[in-house]
CSV table of C-alpha atoms in Angstrom, one decimal:
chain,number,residue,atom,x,y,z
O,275,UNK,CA,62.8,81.5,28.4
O,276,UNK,CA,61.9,77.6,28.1
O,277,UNK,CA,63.3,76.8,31.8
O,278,UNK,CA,62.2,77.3,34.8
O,279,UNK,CA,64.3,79.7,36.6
O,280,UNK,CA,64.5,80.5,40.6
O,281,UNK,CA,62.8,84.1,40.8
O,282,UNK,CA,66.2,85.0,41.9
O,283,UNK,CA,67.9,83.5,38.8
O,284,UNK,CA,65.0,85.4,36.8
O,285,UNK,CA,66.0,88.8,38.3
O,286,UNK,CA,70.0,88.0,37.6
O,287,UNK,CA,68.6,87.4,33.8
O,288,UNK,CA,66.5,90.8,34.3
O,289,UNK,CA,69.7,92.8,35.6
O,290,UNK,CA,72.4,91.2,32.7
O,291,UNK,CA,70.0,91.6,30.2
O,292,UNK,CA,68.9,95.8,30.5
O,293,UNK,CA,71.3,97.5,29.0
O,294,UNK,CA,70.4,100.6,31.3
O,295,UNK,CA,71.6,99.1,34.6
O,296,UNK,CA,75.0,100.2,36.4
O,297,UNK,CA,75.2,98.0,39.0
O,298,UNK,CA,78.3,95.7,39.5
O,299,UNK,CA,77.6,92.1,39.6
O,300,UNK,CA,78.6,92.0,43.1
O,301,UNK,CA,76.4,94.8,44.2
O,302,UNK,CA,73.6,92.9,42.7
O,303,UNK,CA,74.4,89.6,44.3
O,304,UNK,CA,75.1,91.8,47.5
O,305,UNK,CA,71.5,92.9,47.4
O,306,UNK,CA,69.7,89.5,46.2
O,307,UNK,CA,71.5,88.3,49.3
O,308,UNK,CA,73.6,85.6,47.1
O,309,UNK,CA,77.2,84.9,47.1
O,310,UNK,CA,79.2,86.1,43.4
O,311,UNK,CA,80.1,82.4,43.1
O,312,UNK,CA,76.3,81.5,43.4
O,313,UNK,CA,75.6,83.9,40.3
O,314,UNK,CA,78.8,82.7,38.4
O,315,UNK,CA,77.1,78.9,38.9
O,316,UNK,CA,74.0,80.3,37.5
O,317,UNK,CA,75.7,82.0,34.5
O,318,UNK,CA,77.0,77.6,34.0
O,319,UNK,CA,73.5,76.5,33.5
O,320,UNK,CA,72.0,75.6,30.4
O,321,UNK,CA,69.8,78.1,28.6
O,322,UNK,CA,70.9,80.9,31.3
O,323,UNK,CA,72.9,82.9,28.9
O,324,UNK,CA,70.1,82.3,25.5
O,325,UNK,CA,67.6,83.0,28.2
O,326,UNK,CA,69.5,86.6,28.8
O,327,UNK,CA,69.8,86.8,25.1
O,328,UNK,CA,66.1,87.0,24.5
O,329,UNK,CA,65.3,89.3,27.1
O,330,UNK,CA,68.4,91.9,25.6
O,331,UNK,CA,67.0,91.4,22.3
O,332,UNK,CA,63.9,93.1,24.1
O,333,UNK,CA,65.1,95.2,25.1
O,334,UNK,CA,67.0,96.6,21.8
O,335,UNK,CA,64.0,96.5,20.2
O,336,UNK,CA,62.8,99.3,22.0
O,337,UNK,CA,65.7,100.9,21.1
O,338,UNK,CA,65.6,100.6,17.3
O,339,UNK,CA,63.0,103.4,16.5
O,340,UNK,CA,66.0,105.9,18.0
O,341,UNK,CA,68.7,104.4,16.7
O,342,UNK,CA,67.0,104.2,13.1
O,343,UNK,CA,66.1,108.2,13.3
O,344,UNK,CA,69.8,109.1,14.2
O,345,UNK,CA,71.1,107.2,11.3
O,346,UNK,CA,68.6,109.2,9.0
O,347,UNK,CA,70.0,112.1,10.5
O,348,UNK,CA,73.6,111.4,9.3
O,349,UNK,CA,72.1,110.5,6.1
O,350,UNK,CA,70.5,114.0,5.1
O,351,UNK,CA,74.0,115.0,6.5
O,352,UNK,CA,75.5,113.1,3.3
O,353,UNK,CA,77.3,110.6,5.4
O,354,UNK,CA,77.1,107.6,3.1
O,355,UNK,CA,77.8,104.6,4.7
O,356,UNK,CA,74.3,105.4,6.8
O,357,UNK,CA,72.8,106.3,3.2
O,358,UNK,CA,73.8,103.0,2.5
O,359,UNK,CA,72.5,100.8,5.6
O,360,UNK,CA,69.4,102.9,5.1
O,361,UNK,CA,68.9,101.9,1.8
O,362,UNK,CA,69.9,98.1,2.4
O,363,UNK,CA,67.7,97.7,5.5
O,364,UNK,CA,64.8,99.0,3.7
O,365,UNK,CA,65.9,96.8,0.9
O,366,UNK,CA,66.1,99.5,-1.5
O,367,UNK,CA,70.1,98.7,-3.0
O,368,UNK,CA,70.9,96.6,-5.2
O,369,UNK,CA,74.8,94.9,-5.3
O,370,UNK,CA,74.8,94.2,-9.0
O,371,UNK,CA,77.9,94.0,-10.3
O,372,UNK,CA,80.2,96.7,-12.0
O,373,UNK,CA,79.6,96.3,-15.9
O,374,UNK,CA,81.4,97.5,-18.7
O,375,UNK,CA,80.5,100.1,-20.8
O,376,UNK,CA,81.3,101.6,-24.1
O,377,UNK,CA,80.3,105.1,-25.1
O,378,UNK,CA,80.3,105.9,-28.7
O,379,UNK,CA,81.0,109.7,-29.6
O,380,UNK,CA,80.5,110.9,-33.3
O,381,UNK,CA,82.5,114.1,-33.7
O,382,UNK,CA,81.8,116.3,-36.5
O,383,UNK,CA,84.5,115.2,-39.0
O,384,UNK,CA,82.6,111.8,-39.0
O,385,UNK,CA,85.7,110.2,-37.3
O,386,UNK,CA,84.7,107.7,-34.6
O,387,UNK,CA,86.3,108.6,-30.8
O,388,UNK,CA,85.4,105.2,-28.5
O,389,UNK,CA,85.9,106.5,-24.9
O,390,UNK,CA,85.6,102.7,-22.5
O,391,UNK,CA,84.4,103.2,-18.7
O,392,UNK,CA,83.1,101.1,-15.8
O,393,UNK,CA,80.3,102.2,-14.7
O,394,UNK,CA,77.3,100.5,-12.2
O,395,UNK,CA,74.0,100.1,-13.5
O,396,UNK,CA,72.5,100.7,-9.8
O,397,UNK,CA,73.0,102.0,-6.1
């Protein structure tokens, strides 16, 4: 938070930013002892709403050892759009294209049977 913010404006950035509080904005004003359309000014300030942005982005990342255990649940449950993210947040897929392939089969006759399919050459 580059700016110098009122300890009051710091602890409206505190309350917007935690993604546990219930308050309503006007019981939080109520009990800052501000008016609603002070806050709403605030909010109009440069920086005030990159300067709540940082702080949520705090807070989230508390939240992402959770989150990231929940999705490994679904994905020993077989769901696999989490197998997926799993595997492209720990870099582990690979979006090559679908190529062409051609399998030969040699029957016993010694006639030739060409059987074409597209298959990917990776996850």
């Amino acid at each position: 938070m580059s700016r110098n913010w009122t300890p009051k404006q710091l602890k409206y950035i505190k309350f917007l930013a935690d993604p546990e509080e219930s308050r309503s904005k006007s019981q939080f004003a109520q009990e800052i002892k501000v008016s609603l359309r002070t806050l709403f000014r605030w909010q109009e300030k440069e920086g005030f709403w990159d300067a709540v942005y940082e702080l949520a982005k705090v807070h989230l990342k508390g939240e992402l050892a959770p989150v990231l255990r929940a999705l490994a649940r679904q994905a020993r449950k077989g769901d696999v759009s989490a197998i997926k993210l799993i595997l492209q947040q720990t870099g582990n897929l690979r979006n090559e294209p679908e190529q062409e392939v051609t399998v030969v089969i040699y029957w016993d006759e010694g006639e030739e049977a060409v059987a074409s399919c597209g298959a990917s050459s990776g996850l």
